Short mmCIF file of C-alpha atoms (C1' of nucleotides) in Angstrom, two decimals:
data_model
loop_
_atom_site.label_atom_id
_atom_site.label_comp_id
_atom_site.label_asym_id
_atom_site.label_seq_id
_atom_site.Cartn_x
_atom_site.Cartn_y
_atom_site.Cartn_z
CA MET A 1 123.06 37.59 3.44
CA HIS A 2 126.24 36.27 1.89
CA ARG A 3 127.49 39.60 0.61
CA HIS A 4 131.12 39.79 -0.35
CA HIS A 5 131.58 43.45 -1.12
CA LEU A 6 132.10 46.63 0.83
CA SER A 7 129.39 48.12 2.96
CA GLN A 8 126.84 50.31 1.27
CA SER A 9 127.26 54.00 0.97
CA GLY A 10 125.04 56.09 3.17
CA GLU A 11 125.76 59.23 1.20
CA LEU A 12 122.93 60.75 -0.76
CA SER A 13 125.32 62.34 -3.19
CA ARG A 14 128.81 61.43 -4.17
CA SER A 15 131.76 63.33 -5.60
CA CYS A 16 134.62 61.86 -7.55
CA CYS A 17 137.25 63.69 -5.50
CA ALA A 18 135.97 62.46 -2.17
CA GLU A 19 136.19 58.98 -3.58
CA GLN A 20 139.89 59.45 -4.18
CA GLY A 21 140.39 60.50 -0.60
CA SER A 22 142.17 63.61 -1.76
CA PRO A 23 140.77 66.82 -0.28
CA ALA A 24 142.37 69.06 -2.91
CA CYS A 25 142.22 67.16 -6.19
CA SER A 26 143.71 68.26 -9.46
CA LYS A 27 140.56 67.96 -11.50
CA ALA A 28 139.32 70.64 -13.87
CA PRO A 29 136.62 72.81 -12.26
CA GLN A 30 134.09 71.53 -14.82
CA VAL A 31 134.26 68.05 -13.25
CA SER A 32 135.58 68.59 -9.73
CA ARG A 33 132.24 69.87 -8.47
CA VAL A 34 130.10 67.22 -10.15
CA ARG A 35 127.87 65.28 -7.75
CA VAL A 36 126.03 62.11 -8.69
CA GLN A 37 123.10 60.54 -6.91
CA LEU A 38 121.92 57.00 -7.65
CA GLU A 39 118.22 56.76 -8.50
CA MET A 40 116.08 53.94 -7.10
CA GLN A 41 118.65 53.49 -4.40
CA ALA A 42 116.21 51.76 -2.04
CA LEU A 43 115.42 49.15 -4.71
CA TRP A 44 119.09 48.62 -5.50
CA GLN A 45 119.76 48.04 -1.81
CA GLN A 46 116.89 45.59 -1.60
CA PHE A 47 118.44 43.57 -4.42
CA ASP A 48 121.92 44.02 -3.00
CA GLN A 49 120.95 42.51 0.30
CA LEU A 50 119.92 39.33 -1.51
CA GLY A 51 122.92 39.40 -3.86
CA THR A 52 121.94 41.04 -7.14
CA GLU A 53 121.88 38.89 -10.27
CA MET A 54 121.70 40.23 -13.81
CA ILE A 55 120.73 38.05 -16.76
CA VAL A 56 123.07 37.95 -19.75
CA THR A 57 121.88 36.55 -23.07
CA LYS A 58 123.33 36.16 -26.52
CA ALA A 59 121.00 38.81 -27.92
CA GLY A 60 121.55 41.19 -25.00
CA ARG A 61 119.45 41.78 -21.89
CA ARG A 62 118.62 45.02 -20.11
CA MET A 63 119.62 45.54 -16.50
CA PHE A 64 116.94 45.68 -13.87
CA PRO A 65 117.01 47.91 -11.99
CA ALA A 66 118.32 50.20 -14.71
CA PHE A 67 121.31 52.33 -13.83
CA GLN A 68 119.94 55.85 -13.42
CA VAL A 69 121.54 58.88 -11.81
CA ARG A 70 120.73 62.45 -10.96
CA ILE A 71 123.60 64.85 -11.59
CA SER A 72 124.41 68.25 -10.12
CA GLY A 73 127.37 70.56 -10.04
CA MET A 74 128.10 70.55 -13.77
CA ASP A 75 128.94 73.71 -15.66
CA PRO A 76 125.58 74.25 -17.40
CA SER A 77 127.14 75.52 -20.62
CA ALA A 78 130.05 73.07 -20.76
CA GLU A 79 129.85 69.95 -22.88
CA TYR A 80 130.09 66.48 -21.32
CA VAL A 81 130.18 62.90 -22.48
CA LEU A 82 128.61 60.38 -20.09
CA LEU A 83 129.43 56.71 -20.17
CA MET A 84 129.42 53.46 -18.21
CA ASP A 85 131.59 50.41 -17.99
CA PHE A 86 131.74 47.27 -15.90
CA THR A 87 134.79 46.07 -14.02
CA PRO A 88 135.19 42.60 -12.54
CA VAL A 89 135.15 42.86 -8.76
CA ASP A 90 137.62 39.96 -8.55
CA ASP A 91 139.07 37.24 -10.75
CA LYS A 92 136.84 34.58 -9.27
CA ARG A 93 134.16 32.45 -10.79
CA TYR A 94 131.11 31.85 -8.60
CA ARG A 95 128.66 29.02 -8.17
CA TYR A 96 125.33 29.06 -6.38
CA ALA A 97 124.78 26.39 -3.76
CA PHE A 98 121.05 25.79 -3.72
CA HIS A 99 121.08 23.72 -0.55
CA SER A 100 122.65 26.55 1.45
CA SER A 101 121.25 29.38 -0.71
CA SER A 102 124.64 30.98 -0.97
CA TRP A 103 127.30 31.85 -3.50
CA LEU A 104 130.57 29.92 -3.40
CA VAL A 105 133.86 30.57 -5.11
CA ALA A 106 134.19 28.05 -7.94
CA GLY A 107 137.63 28.78 -9.29
CA ARG A 108 139.31 31.38 -11.39
CA ALA A 109 137.38 33.52 -13.84
CA ASP A 110 137.82 33.18 -17.56
CA ILE A 111 140.16 35.70 -19.02
CA SER A 112 138.17 38.36 -20.78
CA ALA A 113 138.92 41.09 -23.26
CA PRO A 114 139.11 44.59 -21.79
CA GLY A 115 135.59 45.79 -21.11
CA ARG A 116 133.62 47.92 -23.51
CA MET A 117 132.44 51.44 -22.88
CA HIS A 118 128.77 52.35 -23.19
CA PHE A 119 128.28 56.00 -24.15
CA HIS A 120 125.00 57.51 -23.12
CA PRO A 121 123.10 58.06 -26.39
CA ASP A 122 122.57 61.76 -25.63
CA SER A 123 126.34 62.32 -25.50
CA PRO A 124 127.79 64.79 -25.99
CA GLY A 125 125.46 67.22 -24.24
CA ARG A 126 125.59 70.40 -22.21
CA GLY A 127 125.66 70.32 -18.43
CA ALA A 128 122.28 72.06 -18.27
CA GLN A 129 120.74 69.25 -20.32
CA TRP A 130 122.23 66.46 -18.20
CA MET A 131 121.23 68.10 -14.92
CA LYS A 132 117.64 68.96 -15.72
CA GLN A 133 116.38 65.39 -15.46
CA THR A 134 117.39 61.87 -14.46
CA VAL A 135 120.02 60.36 -16.73
CA SER A 136 119.01 56.80 -17.56
CA PHE A 137 121.05 53.98 -19.05
CA ASP A 138 117.99 51.82 -19.54
CA ALA A 139 118.87 50.99 -23.14
CA LEU A 140 122.13 49.39 -22.06
CA LYS A 141 122.22 45.63 -22.59
CA LEU A 142 124.35 42.86 -21.17
CA THR A 143 125.52 39.90 -23.23
CA ASN A 144 127.68 36.83 -22.80
CA ASN A 145 128.42 36.70 -26.53
CA LEU A 146 132.14 37.38 -26.88
CA LEU A 147 131.60 38.13 -30.57
CA ASP A 148 128.75 40.56 -29.97
CA ASP A 149 128.28 42.96 -32.83
CA ASN A 150 125.56 45.18 -31.37
CA GLY A 151 127.64 47.24 -29.00
CA HIS A 152 126.32 45.50 -25.89
CA MET A 153 128.36 45.09 -22.75
CA ILE A 154 130.16 41.74 -22.78
CA LEU A 155 130.31 40.00 -19.41
CA ASN A 156 131.26 36.52 -18.24
CA SER A 157 128.48 34.57 -16.61
CA MET A 158 129.03 33.64 -12.97
CA GLN A 159 131.41 36.53 -12.46
CA ARG A 160 130.88 39.54 -10.18
CA TYR A 161 130.85 43.04 -11.64
CA GLN A 162 130.85 46.66 -10.48
CA PRO A 163 129.07 49.14 -12.76
CA ARG A 164 130.98 52.41 -13.08
CA PHE A 165 129.79 55.79 -14.28
CA HIS A 166 132.10 58.33 -15.91
CA VAL A 167 131.70 62.00 -16.69
CA ILE A 168 134.02 63.49 -19.28
CA TYR A 169 134.31 67.19 -19.84
CA VAL A 170 134.80 67.98 -23.51
CA GLU A 171 137.13 70.94 -23.88
CA PRO A 172 136.00 73.41 -26.58
CA ALA A 173 139.55 73.70 -27.95
CA PRO A 174 141.46 70.61 -26.87
CA HIS A 175 145.17 71.08 -26.19
CA CYS A 176 147.61 68.98 -28.17
CA HIS A 177 149.26 68.19 -24.88
CA SER A 178 145.96 67.15 -23.35
CA HIS A 179 145.48 66.89 -19.63
CA ALA A 180 142.80 64.24 -20.20
CA HIS A 181 143.02 62.90 -16.68
CA ARG A 182 141.92 66.28 -15.35
CA ASN A 183 138.77 66.30 -17.46
CA PHE A 184 136.92 63.27 -16.24
CA CYS A 185 135.68 61.77 -13.02
CA SER A 186 134.26 58.37 -12.12
CA PHE A 187 131.61 57.10 -9.75
CA SER A 188 130.93 53.64 -8.35
CA PHE A 189 127.96 52.67 -6.22
CA PRO A 190 128.70 49.46 -4.29
CA GLU A 191 125.01 48.65 -4.03
CA THR A 192 124.90 48.21 -7.84
CA GLN A 193 127.33 45.29 -7.84
CA PHE A 194 125.92 42.10 -9.29
CA ILE A 195 126.74 38.62 -10.50
CA ALA A 196 126.11 37.95 -14.20
CA VAL A 197 124.01 34.81 -14.78
CA THR A 198 122.33 33.08 -17.70
CA ALA A 199 119.48 31.98 -15.45
CA TYR A 200 118.51 33.23 -12.02
CA GLN A 201 120.02 31.24 -9.20
CA ASN A 202 118.54 32.75 -6.04
CA HIS A 203 114.79 32.34 -6.08
CA ARG A 204 114.34 35.42 -3.91
CA ILE A 205 116.05 37.51 -6.59
CA THR A 206 113.62 36.13 -9.15
CA GLN A 207 110.69 37.03 -6.94
CA LEU A 208 111.96 40.56 -6.33
CA LYS A 209 112.47 41.06 -10.08
CA ILE A 210 108.94 39.84 -10.78
CA ALA A 211 107.57 42.06 -8.03
CA SER A 212 109.36 45.22 -9.13
CA ASN A 213 109.84 45.02 -12.91
CA PRO A 214 106.69 46.09 -14.80
CA PHE A 215 107.60 43.85 -17.74
CA ALA A 216 107.43 40.79 -15.49
CA LYS A 217 103.92 41.57 -14.28
CA GLY A 218 102.67 38.45 -16.03
CA PHE A 219 104.39 36.31 -13.42
CA ARG A 220 102.99 38.06 -10.38
CA THR A 221 100.73 36.11 -8.11
CA THR A 222 100.43 38.49 -5.19
CA ASP A 223 100.09 42.24 -5.05
CA PRO A 224 103.30 44.25 -5.31
CA GLN A 225 102.27 45.94 -2.07
CA ASP A 226 102.99 42.73 -0.20
CA TRP A 227 106.68 43.30 -0.85
CA MET B 1 93.23 64.23 -59.12
CA HIS B 2 92.47 67.70 -57.84
CA ARG B 3 96.04 68.69 -57.04
CA HIS B 4 96.70 72.35 -56.45
CA HIS B 5 100.46 72.45 -56.14
CA LEU B 6 103.42 72.45 -58.45
CA SER B 7 104.36 69.43 -60.45
CA GLN B 8 106.43 66.79 -58.75
CA SER B 9 110.15 66.80 -58.88
CA GLY B 10 111.69 64.18 -61.07
CA GLU B 11 115.11 64.66 -59.50
CA LEU B 12 116.52 61.84 -57.48
CA SER B 13 118.66 64.22 -55.50
CA ARG B 14 118.26 67.87 -54.77
CA SER B 15 120.60 70.67 -53.85
CA CYS B 16 119.71 73.84 -52.02
CA CYS B 17 121.55 76.09 -54.46
CA ALA B 18 119.82 74.74 -57.54
CA GLU B 19 116.57 75.44 -55.75
CA GLN B 20 117.47 79.10 -55.56
CA GLY B 21 118.16 79.17 -59.27
CA SER B 22 121.56 80.69 -58.63
CA PRO B 23 124.37 78.81 -60.33
CA ALA B 24 127.10 80.33 -58.15
CA CYS B 25 125.60 80.64 -54.69
CA SER B 26 127.24 82.27 -51.71
CA LYS B 27 126.83 79.36 -49.35
CA ALA B 28 129.61 78.01 -47.19
CA PRO B 29 131.26 74.94 -48.74
CA GLN B 30 130.02 72.82 -45.83
CA VAL B 31 126.42 73.26 -47.02
CA SER B 32 126.68 74.19 -50.70
CA ARG B 33 127.43 70.62 -51.75
CA VAL B 34 124.77 68.98 -49.59
CA ARG B 35 122.34 66.79 -51.52
CA VAL B 36 119.13 65.43 -50.07
CA GLN B 37 117.06 62.56 -51.37
CA LEU B 38 113.52 61.87 -50.15
CA GLU B 39 112.98 58.32 -48.92
CA MET B 40 109.81 56.41 -49.79
CA GLN B 41 109.32 58.78 -52.67
CA ALA B 42 107.09 56.36 -54.58
CA LEU B 43 104.74 56.11 -51.59
CA TRP B 44 104.71 59.89 -51.11
CA GLN B 45 103.78 60.30 -54.77
CA GLN B 46 101.02 57.72 -54.44
CA PHE B 47 99.52 59.75 -51.60
CA ASP B 48 100.19 63.01 -53.38
CA GLN B 49 98.20 61.94 -56.41
CA LEU B 50 95.16 61.46 -54.16
CA GLY B 51 95.81 64.62 -52.15
CA THR B 52 97.70 63.74 -48.98
CA GLU B 53 95.95 64.21 -45.64
CA MET B 54 97.67 64.17 -42.26
CA ILE B 55 95.75 63.73 -39.03
CA VAL B 56 96.26 66.29 -36.30
CA THR B 57 95.13 65.56 -32.74
CA LYS B 58 95.28 67.33 -29.43
CA ALA B 59 97.81 64.83 -28.08
CA GLY B 60 99.88 64.87 -31.28
CA ARG B 61 99.89 62.44 -34.22
CA ARG B 62 102.79 61.09 -36.24
CA MET B 63 103.00 61.72 -39.94
CA PHE B 64 102.53 58.83 -42.31
CA PRO B 65 104.54 58.47 -44.41
CA ALA B 66 107.25 59.72 -42.08
CA PHE B 67 109.58 62.35 -43.47
CA GLN B 68 112.86 60.55 -44.11
CA VAL B 69 115.83 61.64 -46.19
CA ARG B 70 119.17 60.34 -47.32
CA ILE B 71 121.91 62.94 -47.27
CA SER B 72 125.18 63.22 -49.16
CA GLY B 73 127.80 65.87 -49.79
CA MET B 74 128.29 66.91 -46.16
CA ASP B 75 131.72 67.53 -44.72
CA PRO B 76 132.09 64.28 -42.71
CA SER B 77 133.90 65.96 -39.83
CA ALA B 78 131.82 69.15 -39.72
CA GLU B 79 128.97 69.50 -37.26
CA TYR B 80 125.39 70.02 -38.46
CA VAL B 81 122.00 70.64 -36.94
CA LEU B 82 119.05 69.17 -38.87
CA LEU B 83 115.51 70.41 -38.48
CA MET B 84 112.08 70.62 -40.05
CA ASP B 85 109.27 73.11 -40.17
CA PHE B 86 105.93 73.45 -41.92
CA THR B 87 104.86 76.45 -43.95
CA PRO B 88 101.31 77.14 -45.10
CA VAL B 89 101.11 76.76 -48.86
CA ASP B 90 98.50 79.51 -49.00
CA ASP B 91 96.21 81.45 -46.68
CA LYS B 92 93.16 79.44 -47.65
CA ARG B 93 90.95 77.14 -45.68
CA TYR B 94 89.77 74.03 -47.47
CA ARG B 95 86.67 71.89 -47.37
CA TYR B 96 86.15 68.45 -48.82
CA ALA B 97 83.14 67.99 -51.06
CA PHE B 98 82.16 64.35 -50.66
CA HIS B 99 79.75 64.35 -53.56
CA SER B 100 82.46 65.39 -56.00
CA SER B 101 85.38 63.87 -54.06
CA SER B 102 87.33 67.09 -54.30
CA TRP B 103 88.78 69.83 -52.16
CA LEU B 104 87.20 73.27 -52.36
CA VAL B 105 88.40 76.59 -51.05
CA ALA B 106 86.27 77.47 -48.03
CA GLY B 107 87.53 80.88 -47.09
CA ARG B 108 90.51 82.45 -45.43
CA ALA B 109 92.71 80.47 -43.07
CA ASP B 110 92.87 81.26 -39.38
CA ILE B 111 95.77 83.41 -38.43
CA SER B 112 98.40 81.28 -36.79
CA ALA B 113 101.45 81.90 -34.69
CA PRO B 114 104.76 81.55 -36.52
CA GLY B 115 105.51 77.86 -36.99
CA ARG B 116 107.66 75.89 -34.64
CA MET B 117 110.95 74.25 -35.52
CA HIS B 118 111.51 70.55 -34.95
CA PHE B 119 115.16 69.72 -34.35
CA HIS B 120 116.18 66.20 -35.21
CA PRO B 121 116.91 64.56 -31.83
CA ASP B 122 120.42 63.51 -32.93
CA SER B 123 121.37 67.16 -33.50
CA PRO B 124 124.02 68.35 -33.44
CA GLY B 125 125.95 65.61 -35.19
CA ARG B 126 128.87 65.18 -37.55
CA GLY B 127 128.35 64.93 -41.28
CA ALA B 128 129.68 61.38 -41.29
CA GLN B 129 126.98 60.38 -38.80
CA TRP B 130 124.14 61.98 -40.76
CA MET B 131 125.26 60.50 -44.08
CA LYS B 132 125.82 56.92 -43.00
CA GLN B 133 122.14 56.08 -42.75
CA THR B 134 118.64 57.41 -43.46
CA VAL B 135 117.71 60.39 -41.33
CA SER B 136 114.19 59.88 -40.02
CA PHE B 137 111.80 62.36 -38.47
CA ASP B 138 109.39 59.63 -37.44
CA ALA B 139 109.08 60.91 -33.88
CA LEU B 140 107.72 64.23 -35.09
CA LYS B 141 104.07 64.81 -34.19
CA LEU B 142 101.40 67.12 -35.51
CA THR B 143 98.84 68.79 -33.28
CA ASN B 144 96.00 71.25 -33.60
CA ASN B 145 96.37 72.32 -29.97
CA LEU B 146 97.48 75.94 -30.06
CA LEU B 147 98.58 75.65 -26.42
CA ASP B 148 100.61 72.49 -27.00
CA ASP B 149 103.24 71.98 -24.36
CA ASN B 150 104.96 68.91 -25.77
CA GLY B 151 106.96 70.53 -28.54
CA HIS B 152 104.75 69.16 -31.31
CA MET B 153 104.22 70.96 -34.58
CA ILE B 154 101.12 73.13 -34.38
CA LEU B 155 99.00 73.20 -37.55
CA ASN B 156 95.54 74.44 -38.43
CA SER B 157 93.13 71.80 -39.57
CA MET B 158 91.84 72.13 -43.13
CA GLN B 159 94.90 74.10 -44.16
CA ARG B 160 97.55 73.02 -46.68
CA TYR B 161 101.18 72.71 -45.62
CA GLN B 162 104.60 72.18 -47.15
CA PRO B 163 107.14 70.34 -44.96
CA ARG B 164 110.61 71.86 -45.17
CA PHE B 165 113.94 70.39 -44.24
CA HIS B 166 116.90 72.50 -43.13
CA VAL B 167 120.57 71.74 -42.71
CA ILE B 168 122.59 74.08 -40.55
CA TYR B 169 126.36 73.97 -40.42
CA VAL B 170 127.63 74.69 -36.92
CA GLU B 171 130.84 76.67 -37.11
CA PRO B 172 133.48 75.50 -34.62
CA ALA B 173 134.32 79.09 -33.64
CA PRO B 174 131.36 81.28 -34.56
CA HIS B 175 132.16 84.80 -35.68
CA CYS B 176 130.61 87.65 -33.70
CA HIS B 177 129.59 89.09 -37.02
CA SER B 178 128.01 85.84 -38.11
CA HIS B 179 127.25 85.04 -41.71
CA ALA B 180 124.43 82.77 -40.58
CA HIS B 181 122.70 82.84 -43.96
CA ARG B 182 125.76 81.22 -45.54
CA ASN B 183 125.68 78.30 -43.11
CA PHE B 184 122.33 76.73 -43.82
CA CYS B 185 120.35 75.39 -46.71
CA SER B 186 116.73 74.30 -47.09
CA PHE B 187 114.91 71.64 -49.06
CA SER B 188 111.26 71.26 -50.01
CA PHE B 189 109.73 68.26 -51.72
CA PRO B 190 106.44 69.19 -53.35
CA GLU B 191 105.20 65.60 -53.14
CA THR B 192 105.19 65.88 -49.33
CA GLN B 193 102.58 68.63 -49.25
CA PHE B 194 99.44 67.74 -47.33
CA ILE B 195 96.23 69.06 -45.85
CA ALA B 196 95.93 68.83 -42.07
CA VAL B 197 92.68 67.17 -40.96
CA THR B 198 91.13 65.97 -37.73
CA ALA B 199 89.48 63.08 -39.57
CA TYR B 200 90.20 61.69 -43.00
CA GLN B 201 88.08 63.18 -45.75
CA ASN B 202 89.04 61.28 -48.88
CA HIS B 203 88.24 57.61 -48.43
CA ARG B 204 90.99 56.60 -50.84
CA ILE B 205 93.53 58.28 -48.58
CA THR B 206 92.20 56.25 -45.67
CA GLN B 207 92.52 53.06 -47.65
CA LEU B 208 96.08 53.86 -48.74
CA LYS B 209 97.07 54.62 -45.14
CA ILE B 210 95.56 51.32 -43.99
CA ALA B 211 97.29 49.47 -46.78
CA SER B 212 100.73 50.96 -46.20
CA ASN B 213 101.01 51.78 -42.48
CA PRO B 214 101.94 48.69 -40.41
CA PHE B 215 100.17 50.13 -37.36
CA ALA B 216 96.89 50.12 -39.25
CA LYS B 217 97.15 46.46 -40.19
CA GLY B 218 94.13 45.71 -38.04
CA PHE B 219 91.91 47.46 -40.56
CA ARG B 220 93.13 45.61 -43.60
CA THR B 221 90.68 43.43 -45.44
CA THR B 222 92.68 42.58 -48.54
CA ASP B 223 96.34 41.72 -48.99
CA PRO B 224 98.73 44.65 -49.29
CA GLN B 225 99.94 43.10 -52.54
CA ASP B 226 96.63 44.03 -54.12
CA TRP B 227 97.71 47.65 -53.97
"C1'" DG C 1 75.91 70.18 -41.72
"C1'" DG C 2 80.76 70.54 -40.84
"C1'" DG C 3 84.27 69.73 -37.85
"C1'" DT C 4 86.33 67.86 -33.49
"C1'" DT C 5 86.99 64.77 -29.60
"C1'" DG C 6 87.70 60.63 -26.79
"C1'" DA C 7 87.10 55.77 -25.95
"C1'" DC C 8 88.15 51.63 -28.17
"C1'" DA C 9 89.71 47.23 -30.57
"C1'" DC C 10 93.52 45.93 -32.99
"C1'" DC C 11 97.91 46.25 -34.30
"C1'" DT C 12 103.58 46.78 -33.92
"C1'" DA C 13 107.60 46.48 -31.17
"C1'" DG C 14 109.93 44.75 -27.68
"C1'" DG C 15 110.97 43.58 -22.45
"C1'" DT C 16 109.77 39.58 -18.75
"C1'" DG C 17 110.76 34.89 -16.48
"C1'" DG C 18 109.31 29.96 -17.36
"C1'" DT C 19 110.38 25.79 -19.42
"C1'" DA C 20 112.33 22.04 -21.78
"C1'" DA C 21 115.99 20.73 -24.43
"C1'" DG C 22 120.83 20.91 -25.30
"C1'" DC C 23 125.64 21.25 -24.19
"C1'" DT C 24 130.03 19.98 -21.67
"C1'" DA D 1 125.39 18.16 -12.32
"C1'" DG D 2 126.01 22.68 -13.86
"C1'" DC D 3 125.21 25.86 -17.08
"C1'" DT D 4 123.30 27.69 -21.55
"C1'" DT D 5 119.98 28.26 -25.26
"C1'" DA D 6 115.68 28.83 -27.91
"C1'" DC D 7 111.05 29.35 -27.76
"C1'" DC D 8 106.96 30.80 -25.47
"C1'" DA D 9 102.91 33.17 -23.08
"C1'" DC D 10 102.31 37.31 -21.01
"C1'" DC D 11 103.24 41.72 -20.20
"C1'" DT D 12 104.35 47.23 -21.20
"C1'" DA D 13 104.20 50.99 -24.32
"C1'" DG D 14 102.38 53.18 -27.83
"C1'" DG D 15 100.81 53.87 -33.01
"C1'" DT D 16 96.33 52.88 -36.11
"C1'" DG D 17 91.53 54.13 -37.98
"C1'" DT D 18 86.58 53.58 -36.32
"C1'" DC D 19 82.69 55.25 -34.32
"C1'" DA D 20 79.54 57.59 -31.49
"C1'" DA D 21 79.05 61.67 -29.12
"C1'" DC D 22 79.68 66.31 -29.05
"C1'" DC D 23 80.13 71.23 -30.33
"C1'" DC D 24 79.18 75.38 -33.16
#
DNA sequence: GGGTTGACACCTAGGTGGTAAGCT
DNA sequence: AGCTTACCACCTAGGTGTCAACCC
């Protein structure tokens, strides 16, 4: 209902080259074969169908669901840095119309400083390490505090964002004349788009959060099975 | 009371070379200037005077106090791996005599497999990173399970151990013919020696743990100030 | 008797949405 | 009216020593 973004991806795994639409890309072999699979995809899609909302607070709030991926196709012995950022989907500001239970455009978005990067705390690490288990960004926090000093991701409330995931291959002996663009690749999962909010707007989102986030168990009234 | 080891170090900071008693050591410059200072030294000494005991369990138990150090003298841009291990102080097995409140030798220690290494989870890291704040091994756990599968440190109960701390300089381009011995240095603080136990023996140790470990606050009867 | 184990109550530490008050 | 903030009760997750039971 009331979704504004592209249709969801049916792919189980995704490559950065395919995303560019270029069959023979000019990426370094250490990144060109990297495949990334979104974890908890079914849950993400459940939220996405309602229009995902993520709380932002001054102190910083975790995302739920957390952004987690399974990675394959890395060079096991090569070193990689993994990171995330968030790009505005558009320059619009949104407003939730309770009477119609839908999101409306409410003008132009505030101008915002260029987004921060969030490096996965285990970076840098070898390909073998990254591939052997799910890579989780569950420590990442979202804030609406423009002066945040804790390294959280700064977002504008009531604006729509697309989380992005980046894999950077760290060359053992970097060239002066670096071909940096060849050494990284990026991944976006449309079903992880969300609107940043300071308080939940859509009551069905609230209920799905309560039903699926263990930390919100205190607010459950019915069994999680009922969902 | 009843201490069997060497006298405590009065040094605030300690170098690996001085420990070897060699004024001109053959260490690489990246490690030869490294100084290490034990954090919470006063607390360690308080325990040491009573005869420190550390609980070991099948599932693994943290140390208290945790082994924490402040490091200086590293090459800020050089890469280091930090790790700990535990060496038996002797091959004796101890027994606590409640009537005399003292530790007695109770025979030969069990033979044990060579000790494990515990790599600090932030390893490898640059000198600048290690030096900018206290390096804590608070996630390290002790176990008496010889078949432990969780990477905990395996110790024999009723045996005395000396924690050791090692700094390894990671060469950017390692030589085939590696001078590995030049690239690391080790530190031992006598006041961190302890006897591994499955249950506390000396009641004064128990009381000091309760008084100083926040997680044991539930057992406090008097104010911590009284200590 | 000496040592070990596991269940337990009681903590620390921190992640939830609810709620009422505050801001613009 | 729309949005934000601070505080709160209620959780998860896991670190304490205690104690009774157990083993050798």
